[in-house]
Structures are given as C-alpha cells and as structure tokens.
C-alpha cells in the first residue's frame, strides 16, 4: 500500500478532504505531515492541499513556500517523487519554484466557487486514467487562480506538452466564457519538466464520490497512487 504525505499548514482547509479521498475512498496509506517538519517520513507521493495557508498573507502560498516542510518537498521532487498541488497547493508550488509562472487574482476580482469543465490536454503520470482530451467536471474555489507567465514560458509549456488541464466548455471547446478566472491560455493545471509534479486549481478530492456530486476527479488521485507505487 503506497504511503502518501498530505501536508498541513496553518490555514489549510482541504487537507482533511484530501486525506479522506486518498485514504478512506481509494485505500492508500494517507497521513498528515505538519508544516514545521523537516522530514517527510519517506512517503511514496506528496500532496500539497488547498486552503488559505498562513491566511494568504503577503501573497497566496508565499509564506508556506518558505516553511521547513517545503525544503523536504523540493528534495523529494528533485528525486522524481510524484507531487500534486491542489489550488493553494498549486500556488505554493509556483512560489517554491517547483513550477513556473504564478497565480494572480481572478479577472473578476471575486472568489469563484462552482463547478467548471477542464480538458485533459496531454498524457502524463497524473492523467493516464483518462482518454486524451477527456472533459472533466470539477469544482473550483479560489480568489487567486488566474495563471500567468511570460510569453516565453507559455510557449515552452505549450510546446513541451506540459499544459495538463485547460478550462473549456462542457463540449470540450475553448471559450473565454468558460475560463472562470482569466488564466492565460485557459490553463487550469501544468506539470514540471519530468511530468512528476502537477499543480492544478480545480479540486479533484471533492469529486471522487458520486453521492457527493460526481467522480470525475477520481482518476487523477488514482493515477497519483499508481505513480506512488511506481516511484
């Protein structure tokens, strides 16, 4: 049974949801790791969950990126270990330098909490359970989710197939009206150069049980567990 570390920061509020999805629903050995820890405890994968780490003071994810546990996460990622950052976790990964770009305030300057559709753009360790260009219905809940990067970075991400998820309409078509936050290139998630670190704004952990509204996120977390087994 793979061991998955779920990080906890002051202000995290999706850590319990993530732990439940990975442990009770999908059967992995999910365990919490507090932000002050210098040692992850030899997990097979790491999840940086959503929430409002350190109250989003200074900038979303900025303070958490400098916490002791993130030094261990950087080392884990550099060894090729699978890392998933969800919402605030995506923000933390960009602030930590594990992923390029940044997450800025939504175009509408308001908190967005609703279901959106995203399209699986390229095969990766995290999307192996979906057909290419599959359209997923996933929840979002963020105020700073607008992905931004310079043009050279955007071209590199597109050219190297590192855009993992893109905001689309329910029929899979790219449409500015389907982009909930104004993300450049409608980017909802990206991977690092190895494809072993994924940052995404939608919440797959909230979409693993049909009784709670849908299970389109289940494949992402199952793929994380599979990647943990292979790591």
GROMACS .gro file of N, CA and C in nm, residues 73-215:
model
  429
   73UNK      N    1   1.003   1.878   0.049
   73UNK     CA    2   0.924   1.854  -0.073
   73UNK      C    3   1.009   1.882  -0.197
   74UNK      N    4   1.088   1.989  -0.194
   74UNK     CA    5   1.176   2.019  -0.307
   74UNK      C    6   1.273   1.904  -0.332
   75UNK      N    7   1.332   1.854  -0.225
   75UNK     CA    8   1.427   1.743  -0.239
   75UNK      C    9   1.357   1.618  -0.292
   76UNK      N   10   1.237   1.592  -0.243
   76UNK     CA   11   1.158   1.478  -0.289
   76UNK      C   12   1.128   1.490  -0.438
   77UNK      N   13   1.087   1.608  -0.481
   77UNK     CA   14   1.054   1.631  -0.622
   77UNK      C   15   1.178   1.619  -0.710
   78UNK      N   16   1.290   1.668  -0.660
   78UNK     CA   17   1.414   1.660  -0.738
   78UNK      C   18   1.459   1.517  -0.759
   79UNK      N   19   1.417   1.427  -0.670
   79UNK     CA   20   1.448   1.284  -0.686
   79UNK      C   21   1.347   1.215  -0.778
   80UNK      N   22   1.250   1.290  -0.827
   80UNK     CA   23   1.150   1.232  -0.917
   80UNK      C   24   1.025   1.182  -0.848
   81UNK      N   25   1.009   1.214  -0.720
   81UNK     CA   26   0.890   1.170  -0.649
   81UNK      C   27   0.766   1.245  -0.696
   82UNK      N   28   0.651   1.179  -0.706
   82UNK     CA   29   0.529   1.246  -0.751
   82UNK      C   30   0.474   1.344  -0.648
   83UNK      N   31   0.444   1.465  -0.695
   83UNK     CA   32   0.391   1.571  -0.609
   83UNK      C   33   0.269   1.631  -0.677
   84UNK      N   34   0.159   1.642  -0.603
   84UNK     CA   35   0.037   1.704  -0.653
   84UNK      C   36   0.004   1.825  -0.568
   85UNK      N   37  -0.009   1.941  -0.631
   85UNK     CA   38  -0.051   2.062  -0.563
   85UNK      C   39  -0.189   2.104  -0.610
   86UNK      N   40  -0.283   2.117  -0.516
   86UNK     CA   41  -0.422   2.148  -0.549
   86UNK      C   42  -0.457   2.287  -0.498
   87UNK      N   43  -0.501   2.375  -0.587
   87UNK     CA   44  -0.547   2.509  -0.553
   87UNK      C   45  -0.437   2.586  -0.478
   88UNK      N   46  -0.452   2.609  -0.348
   88UNK     CA   47  -0.345   2.675  -0.273
   88UNK      C   48  -0.214   2.597  -0.284
   89UNK      N   49  -0.225   2.465  -0.301
   89UNK     CA   50  -0.106   2.384  -0.322
   89UNK      C   51  -0.035   2.418  -0.452
   90UNK      N   52  -0.112   2.450  -0.557
   90UNK     CA   53  -0.055   2.495  -0.684
   90UNK      C   54   0.017   2.627  -0.662
   91UNK      N   55  -0.046   2.718  -0.588
   91UNK     CA   56   0.016   2.846  -0.558
   91UNK      C   57   0.148   2.826  -0.483
   92UNK      N   58   0.148   2.734  -0.388
   92UNK     CA   59   0.270   2.707  -0.310
   92UNK      C   60   0.380   2.650  -0.400
   93UNK      N   61   0.343   2.563  -0.493
   93UNK     CA   62   0.443   2.504  -0.583
   93UNK      C   63   0.506   2.609  -0.673
   94UNK      N   64   0.428   2.707  -0.720
   94UNK     CA   65   0.487   2.813  -0.803
   94UNK      C   66   0.575   2.903  -0.717
   95UNK      N   67   0.531   2.934  -0.597
   95UNK     CA   68   0.612   3.018  -0.508
   95UNK      C   69   0.740   2.947  -0.466
   96UNK      N   70   0.737   2.815  -0.464
   96UNK     CA   71   0.855   2.736  -0.425
   96UNK      C   72   0.952   2.715  -0.540
   97UNK      N   73   0.912   2.752  -0.660
   97UNK     CA   74   0.997   2.732  -0.777
   97UNK      C   75   0.988   2.594  -0.837
   98UNK      N   76   0.896   2.511  -0.788
   98UNK     CA   77   0.881   2.377  -0.843
   98UNK      C   78   0.802   2.379  -0.974
   99UNK      N   79   0.725   2.484  -0.996
   99UNK     CA   80   0.652   2.503  -1.121
   99UNK      C   81   0.667   2.648  -1.164
  100UNK      N   82   0.670   2.674  -1.293
  100UNK     CA   83   0.687   2.812  -1.341
  100UNK      C   84   0.557   2.892  -1.336
  101UNK      N   85   0.569   3.023  -1.347
  101UNK     CA   86   0.453   3.110  -1.351
  101UNK      C   87   0.404   3.147  -1.212
  102UNK      N   88   0.284   3.203  -1.207
  102UNK     CA   89   0.225   3.246  -1.081
  102UNK      C   90   0.073   3.243  -1.093
  103UNK      N   91   0.007   3.249  -0.978
  103UNK     CA   92  -0.139   3.256  -0.974
  103UNK      C   93  -0.178   3.392  -0.920
  104UNK      N   94  -0.244   3.472  -1.005
  104UNK     CA   95  -0.284   3.607  -0.969
  104UNK      C   96  -0.433   3.613  -0.938
  105UNK      N   97  -0.478   3.732  -0.895
  105UNK     CA   98  -0.620   3.750  -0.866
  105UNK      C   99  -0.705   3.720  -0.989
  106UNK      N  100  -0.820   3.660  -0.963
  106UNK     CA  101  -0.913   3.634  -1.072
  106UNK      C  102  -0.948   3.763  -1.145
  107UNK      N  103  -0.974   3.750  -1.273
  107UNK     CA  104  -1.011   3.866  -1.354
  107UNK      C  105  -1.129   3.943  -1.294
  108UNK      N  106  -1.225   3.870  -1.242
  108UNK     CA  107  -1.344   3.935  -1.187
  108UNK      C  108  -1.324   3.993  -1.049
  109UNK      N  109  -1.203   3.973  -0.990
  109UNK     CA  110  -1.170   4.025  -0.857
  109UNK      C  111  -1.267   3.976  -0.750
  110UNK      N  112  -1.315   3.853  -0.768
  110UNK     CA  113  -1.401   3.795  -0.667
  110UNK      C  114  -1.374   3.645  -0.655
  111UNK      N  115  -1.414   3.591  -0.543
  111UNK     CA  116  -1.396   3.448  -0.516
  111UNK      C  117  -1.490   3.368  -0.606
  112UNK      N  118  -1.434   3.266  -0.672
  112UNK     CA  119  -1.513   3.180  -0.760
  112UNK      C  120  -1.528   3.042  -0.696
  113UNK      N  121  -1.651   3.001  -0.673
  113UNK     CA  122  -1.679   2.871  -0.611
  113UNK      C  123  -1.791   2.804  -0.690
  114UNK      N  124  -1.755   2.715  -0.780
  114UNK     CA  125  -1.853   2.649  -0.866
  114UNK      C  126  -1.786   2.534  -0.940
  115UNK      N  127  -1.863   2.459  -1.011
  115UNK     CA  128  -1.808   2.354  -1.097
  115UNK      C  129  -1.767   2.413  -1.231
  116UNK      N  130  -1.657   2.361  -1.284
  116UNK     CA  131  -1.610   2.402  -1.417
  116UNK      C  132  -1.578   2.276  -1.497
  117UNK      N  133  -1.556   2.294  -1.626
  117UNK     CA  134  -1.512   2.184  -1.711
  117UNK      C  135  -1.367   2.207  -1.753
  118UNK      N  136  -1.287   2.103  -1.744
  118UNK     CA  137  -1.148   2.110  -1.789
  118UNK      C  138  -1.122   1.995  -1.885
  119UNK      N  139  -1.033   2.019  -1.978
  119UNK     CA  140  -0.998   1.917  -2.078
  119UNK      C  141  -0.859   1.864  -2.050
  120UNK      N  142  -0.845   1.733  -2.053
  120UNK     CA  143  -0.713   1.670  -2.040
  120UNK      C  144  -0.637   1.696  -2.169
  121UNK      N  145  -0.527   1.770  -2.159
  121UNK     CA  146  -0.455   1.815  -2.278
  121UNK      C  147  -0.349   1.717  -2.327
  122UNK      N  148  -0.272   1.663  -2.234
  122UNK     CA  149  -0.161   1.576  -2.273
  122UNK      C  150  -0.150   1.460  -2.174
  123UNK      N  151  -0.107   1.344  -2.219
  123UNK     CA  152  -0.086   1.231  -2.128
  123UNK      C  153   0.024   1.264  -2.027
  124UNK      N  154   0.003   1.224  -1.904
  124UNK     CA  155   0.104   1.241  -1.800
  124UNK      C  156   0.081   1.135  -1.695
  125UNK      N  157   0.171   1.130  -1.598
  125UNK     CA  158   0.156   1.033  -1.490
  125UNK      C  159   0.025   1.055  -1.415
  126UNK      N  160  -0.027   1.177  -1.418
  126UNK     CA  161  -0.148   1.210  -1.342
  126UNK      C  162  -0.277   1.193  -1.422
  127UNK      N  163  -0.266   1.187  -1.553
  127UNK     CA  164  -0.387   1.181  -1.637
  127UNK      C  165  -0.398   1.050  -1.714
  128UNK      N  166  -0.319   0.952  -1.677
  128UNK     CA  167  -0.313   0.827  -1.752
  128UNK      C  168  -0.446   0.751  -1.749
  129UNK      N  169  -0.530   0.782  -1.652
  129UNK     CA  170  -0.658   0.713  -1.641
  129UNK      C  171  -0.769   0.771  -1.727
  130UNK      N  172  -0.736   0.875  -1.803
  130UNK     CA  173  -0.837   0.940  -1.887
  130UNK      C  174  -0.801   0.928  -2.034
  131UNK      N  175  -0.903   0.930  -2.118
  131UNK     CA  176  -0.879   0.937  -2.262
  131UNK      C  177  -0.823   1.075  -2.297
  132UNK      N  178  -0.744   1.081  -2.403
  132UNK     CA  179  -0.690   1.210  -2.446
  132UNK      C  180  -0.805   1.305  -2.480
  133UNK      N  181  -0.795   1.426  -2.430
  133UNK     CA  182  -0.896   1.530  -2.449
  133UNK      C  183  -1.028   1.499  -2.380
  134UNK      N  184  -1.024   1.412  -2.280
  134UNK     CA  185  -1.142   1.388  -2.198
  134UNK      C  186  -1.181   1.518  -2.128
  135UNK      N  187  -1.310   1.541  -2.112
  135UNK     CA  188  -1.360   1.660  -2.043
  135UNK      C  189  -1.409   1.619  -1.905
  136UNK      N  190  -1.356   1.686  -1.802
  136UNK     CA  191  -1.389   1.655  -1.664
  136UNK      C  192  -1.468   1.770  -1.602
  137UNK      N  193  -1.561   1.735  -1.517
  137UNK     CA  194  -1.636   1.836  -1.440
  137UNK      C  195  -1.581   1.834  -1.297
  138UNK      N  196  -1.518   1.945  -1.258
  138UNK     CA  197  -1.452   1.953  -1.128
  138UNK      C  198  -1.488   2.084  -1.058
  139UNK      N  199  -1.489   2.084  -0.925
  139UNK     CA  200  -1.517   2.208  -0.853
  139UNK      C  201  -1.394   2.297  -0.841
  140UNK      N  202  -1.417   2.429  -0.839
  140UNK     CA  203  -1.312   2.524  -0.806
  140UNK      C  204  -1.358   2.607  -0.687
  141UNK      N  205  -1.262   2.665  -0.614
  141UNK     CA  206  -1.292   2.754  -0.502
  141UNK      C  207  -1.168   2.838  -0.477
  142UNK      N  208  -1.159   2.954  -0.543
  142UNK     CA  209  -1.038   3.035  -0.530
  142UNK      C  210  -1.063   3.181  -0.566
  143UNK      N  211  -0.977   3.265  -0.514
  143UNK     CA  212  -0.977   3.408  -0.547
  143UNK      C  213  -0.854   3.445  -0.628
  144UNK      N  214  -0.748   3.368  -0.611
  144UNK     CA  215  -0.624   3.391  -0.686
  144UNK      C  216  -0.593   3.266  -0.768
  145UNK      N  217  -0.663   3.250  -0.880
  145UNK     CA  218  -0.645   3.130  -0.961
  145UNK      C  219  -0.608   3.157  -1.104
  146UNK      N  220  -0.583   3.284  -1.136
  146UNK     CA  221  -0.553   3.322  -1.275
  146UNK      C  222  -0.406   3.292  -1.304
  147UNK      N  223  -0.382   3.188  -1.386
  147UNK     CA  224  -0.245   3.150  -1.417
  147UNK      C  225  -0.183   3.253  -1.511
  148UNK      N  226  -0.065   3.302  -1.473
  148UNK     CA  227   0.008   3.399  -1.555
  148UNK      C  228   0.154   3.356  -1.566
  149UNK      N  229   0.215   3.389  -1.679
  149UNK     CA  230   0.357   3.363  -1.704
  149UNK      C  231   0.397   3.448  -1.823
  150UNK      N  232   0.528   3.467  -1.840
  150UNK     CA  233   0.572   3.543  -1.957
  150UNK      C  234   0.552   3.459  -2.083
  151UNK      N  235   0.559   3.526  -2.196
  151UNK     CA  236   0.527   3.460  -2.322
  151UNK      C  237   0.620   3.343  -2.351
  152UNK      N  238   0.748   3.358  -2.317
  152UNK     CA  239   0.844   3.251  -2.342
  152UNK      C  240   0.808   3.126  -2.261
  153UNK      N  241   0.767   3.146  -2.136
  153UNK     CA  242   0.727   3.033  -2.052
  153UNK      C  243   0.601   2.967  -2.106
  154UNK      N  244   0.505   3.047  -2.149
  154UNK     CA  245   0.382   2.991  -2.206
  154UNK      C  246   0.411   2.910  -2.331
  155UNK      N  247   0.498   2.962  -2.416
  155UNK     CA  248   0.534   2.889  -2.538
  155UNK      C  249   0.604   2.758  -2.504
  156UNK      N  250   0.689   2.761  -2.402
  156UNK     CA  251   0.760   2.639  -2.362
  156UNK      C  252   0.662   2.536  -2.306
  157UNK      N  253   0.570   2.580  -2.221
  157UNK     CA  254   0.472   2.487  -2.165
  157UNK      C  255   0.387   2.423  -2.273
  158UNK      N  256   0.344   2.504  -2.368
  158UNK     CA  257   0.262   2.451  -2.478
  158UNK      C  258   0.344   2.359  -2.568
  159UNK      N  259   0.465   2.403  -2.602
  159UNK     CA  260   0.548   2.326  -2.693
  159UNK      C  261   0.595   2.194  -2.637
  160UNK      N  262   0.616   2.189  -2.505
  160UNK     CA  263   0.664   2.067  -2.439
  160UNK      C  264   0.550   1.980  -2.389
  161UNK      N  265   0.427   2.019  -2.418
  161UNK     CA  266   0.313   1.938  -2.374
  161UNK      C  267   0.295   1.934  -2.224
  162UNK      N  268   0.324   2.045  -2.158
  162UNK     CA  269   0.319   2.049  -2.012
  162UNK      C  270   0.191   2.113  -1.957
  163UNK      N  271   0.104   2.156  -2.046
  163UNK     CA  272  -0.028   2.200  -2.001
  163UNK      C  273  -0.112   2.075  -1.980
  164UNK      N  274  -0.140   2.044  -1.856
  164UNK     CA  275  -0.211   1.920  -1.824
  164UNK      C  276  -0.362   1.934  -1.839
  165UNK      N  277  -0.415   2.048  -1.795
  165UNK     CA  278  -0.559   2.070  -1.794
  165UNK      C  279  -0.590   2.211  -1.843
  166UNK      N  280  -0.697   2.224  -1.921
  166UNK     CA  281  -0.736   2.354  -1.974
  166UNK      C  282  -0.887   2.375  -1.953
  167UNK      N  283  -0.924   2.497  -1.915
  167UNK     CA  284  -1.064   2.530  -1.897
  167UNK      C  285  -1.136   2.530  -2.032
  168UNK      N  286  -1.248   2.460  -2.039
  168UNK     CA  287  -1.326   2.450  -2.163
  168UNK      C  288  -1.475   2.451  -2.131
  169UNK      N  289  -1.556   2.453  -2.237
  169UNK     CA  290  -1.699   2.434  -2.221
  169UNK      C  291  -1.728   2.285  -2.198
  170UNK      N  292  -1.852   2.254  -2.169
  170UNK     CA  293  -1.889   2.114  -2.143
  170UNK      C  294  -1.865   2.025  -2.264
  171UNK      N  295  -1.862   2.086  -2.385
  171UNK     CA  296  -1.840   2.007  -2.506
  171UNK      C  297  -1.692   1.999  -2.545
  172UNK      N  298  -1.604   2.054  -2.460
  172UNK     CA  299  -1.461   2.047  -2.485
  172UNK      C  300  -1.403   2.161  -2.564
  173UNK      N  301  -1.485   2.257  -2.604
  173UNK     CA  302  -1.437   2.371  -2.682
  173UNK      C  303  -1.382   2.480  -2.591
  174UNK      N  304  -1.268   2.538  -2.632
  174UNK     CA  305  -1.211   2.651  -2.558
  174UNK      C  306  -1.297   2.773  -2.585
  175UNK      N  307  -1.336   2.842  -2.477
  175UNK     CA  308  -1.424   2.958  -2.488
  175UNK      C  309  -1.391   3.051  -2.372
  176UNK      N  310  -1.362   3.179  -2.399
  176UNK     CA  311  -1.333   3.271  -2.288
  176UNK      C  312  -1.440   3.270  -2.180
  177UNK      N  313  -1.563   3.246  -2.218
  177UNK     CA  314  -1.672   3.244  -2.119
  177UNK      C  315  -1.661   3.125  -2.024
  178UNK      N  316  -1.586   3.023  -2.064
  178UNK     CA  317  -1.569   2.904  -1.980
  178UNK      C  318  -1.445   2.914  -1.890
  179UNK      N  319  -1.370   3.021  -1.905
  179UNK     CA  320  -1.249   3.044  -1.826
  179UNK      C  321  -1.290   3.122  -1.701
  180UNK      N  322  -1.290   3.059  -1.583
  180UNK     CA  323  -1.351   3.121  -1.465
  180UNK      C  324  -1.269   3.233  -1.402
  181UNK      N  325  -1.142   3.243  -1.440
  181UNK     CA  326  -1.055   3.338  -1.371
  181UNK      C  327  -0.966   3.422  -1.463
  182UNK      N  328  -0.974   3.397  -1.594
  182UNK     CA  329  -0.890   3.472  -1.687
  182UNK      C  330  -0.751   3.416  -1.705
  183UNK      N  331  -0.729   3.290  -1.668
  183UNK     CA  332  -0.597   3.228  -1.684
  183UNK      C  333  -0.549   3.240  -1.828
  184UNK      N  334  -0.422   3.277  -1.845
  184UNK     CA  335  -0.365   3.282  -1.978
  184UNK      C  336  -0.369   3.143  -2.041
  185UNK      N  337  -0.403   3.137  -2.168
  185UNK     CA  338  -0.417   3.011  -2.242
  185UNK      C  339  -0.519   2.919  -2.177
  186UNK      N  340  -0.605   2.975  -2.092
  186UNK     CA  341  -0.709   2.896  -2.022
  186UNK      C  342  -0.648   2.781  -1.942
  187UNK      N  343  -0.529   2.802  -1.888
  187UNK     CA  344  -0.457   2.696  -1.817
  187UNK      C  345  -0.517   2.671  -1.679
  188UNK      N  346  -0.551   2.544  -1.654
  188UNK     CA  347  -0.604   2.502  -1.525
  188UNK      C  348  -0.503   2.419  -1.446
  189UNK      N  349  -0.403   2.364  -1.516
  189UNK     CA  350  -0.302   2.282  -1.449
  189UNK      C  351  -0.183   2.258  -1.539
  190UNK      N  352  -0.064   2.251  -1.479
  190UNK     CA  353   0.060   2.227  -1.553
  190UNK      C  354   0.145   2.125  -1.479
  191UNK      N  355   0.239   2.064  -1.552
  191UNK     CA  356   0.335   1.973  -1.491
  191UNK      C  357   0.476   2.028  -1.508
  192UNK      N  358   0.569   1.974  -1.430
  192UNK     CA  359   0.709   2.016  -1.443
  192UNK      C  360   0.773   1.944  -1.560
  193UNK      N  361   0.903   1.966  -1.579
  193UNK     CA  362   0.973   1.909  -1.695
  193UNK      C  363   0.972   1.757  -1.694
  194UNK      N  364   0.976   1.696  -1.578
  194UNK     CA  365   0.974   1.549  -1.568
  194UNK      C  366   0.832   1.493  -1.582
  195UNK      N  367   0.735   1.577  -1.557
  195UNK     CA  368   0.597   1.529  -1.556
  195UNK      C  369   0.557   1.463  -1.426
  196UNK      N  370   0.636   1.482  -1.321
  196UNK     CA  371   0.608   1.418  -1.192
  196UNK      C  372   0.555   1.515  -1.087
  197UNK      N  373   0.548   1.643  -1.121
  197UNK     CA  374   0.489   1.744  -1.032
  197UNK      C  375   0.374   1.810  -1.107
  198UNK      N  376   0.255   1.802  -1.052
  198UNK     CA  377   0.136   1.863  -1.113
  198UNK      C  378   0.078   1.967  -1.019
  199UNK      N  379   0.053   2.086  -1.072
  199UNK     CA  380  -0.022   2.188  -0.999
  199UNK      C  381  -0.151   2.215  -1.074
  200UNK      N  382  -0.262   2.221  -1.001
  200UNK     CA  383  -0.392   2.243  -1.065
  200UNK      C  384  -0.482   2.323  -0.971
  201UNK      N  385  -0.566   2.409  -1.028
  201UNK     CA  386  -0.658   2.487  -0.946
  201UNK      C  387  -0.785   2.412  -0.909
  202UNK      N  388  -0.845   2.332  -0.997
  202UNK     CA  389  -0.965   2.256  -0.957
  202UNK      C  390  -0.933   2.154  -0.847
  203UNK      N  391  -1.038   2.111  -0.778
  203UNK     CA  392  -1.025   2.021  -0.662
  203UNK      C  393  -1.069   1.879  -0.697
  204UNK      N  394  -0.979   1.789  -0.734
  204UNK     CA  395  -1.019   1.651  -0.764
  204UNK      C  396  -1.066   1.576  -0.640
  205UNK      N  397  -1.014   1.615  -0.522
  205UNK     CA  398  -1.051   1.543  -0.399
  205UNK      C  399  -1.198   1.565  -0.363
  206UNK      N  400  -1.260   1.666  -0.421
  206UNK     CA  401  -1.402   1.691  -0.396
  206UNK      C  402  -1.491   1.625  -0.502
  207UNK      N  403  -1.430   1.548  -0.588
  207UNK     CA  404  -1.506   1.484  -0.696
  207UNK      C  405  -1.463   1.339  -0.711
  208UNK      N  406  -1.475   1.263  -0.601
  208UNK     CA  407  -1.436   1.121  -0.605
  208UNK      C  408  -1.552   1.028  -0.568
  209UNK      N  409  -1.664   1.085  -0.524
  209UNK     CA  410  -1.777   1.004  -0.481
  209UNK      C  411  -1.905   1.054  -0.549
  210UNK      N  412  -1.970   0.970  -0.628
  210UNK     CA  413  -2.093   1.011  -0.697
  210UNK      C  414  -2.198   1.069  -0.603
  211UNK      N  415  -2.207   1.015  -0.482
  211UNK     CA  416  -2.307   1.061  -0.386
  211UNK      C  417  -2.288   1.208  -0.352
  212UNK      N  418  -2.162   1.256  -0.364
  212UNK     CA  419  -2.132   1.395  -0.329
  212UNK      C  420  -2.125   1.485  -0.452
  213UNK      N  421  -2.176   1.438  -0.565
  213UNK     CA  422  -2.187   1.527  -0.679
  213UNK      C  423  -2.112   1.487  -0.804
  214UNK      N  424  -2.024   1.387  -0.795
  214UNK     CA  425  -1.951   1.347  -0.915
  214UNK      C  426  -1.821   1.278  -0.879
  215UNK      N  427  -1.765   1.208  -0.977
  215UNK     CA  428  -1.643   1.131  -0.952
  215UNK      C  429  -1.537   1.154  -1.059
   0.00000   0.00000   0.00000
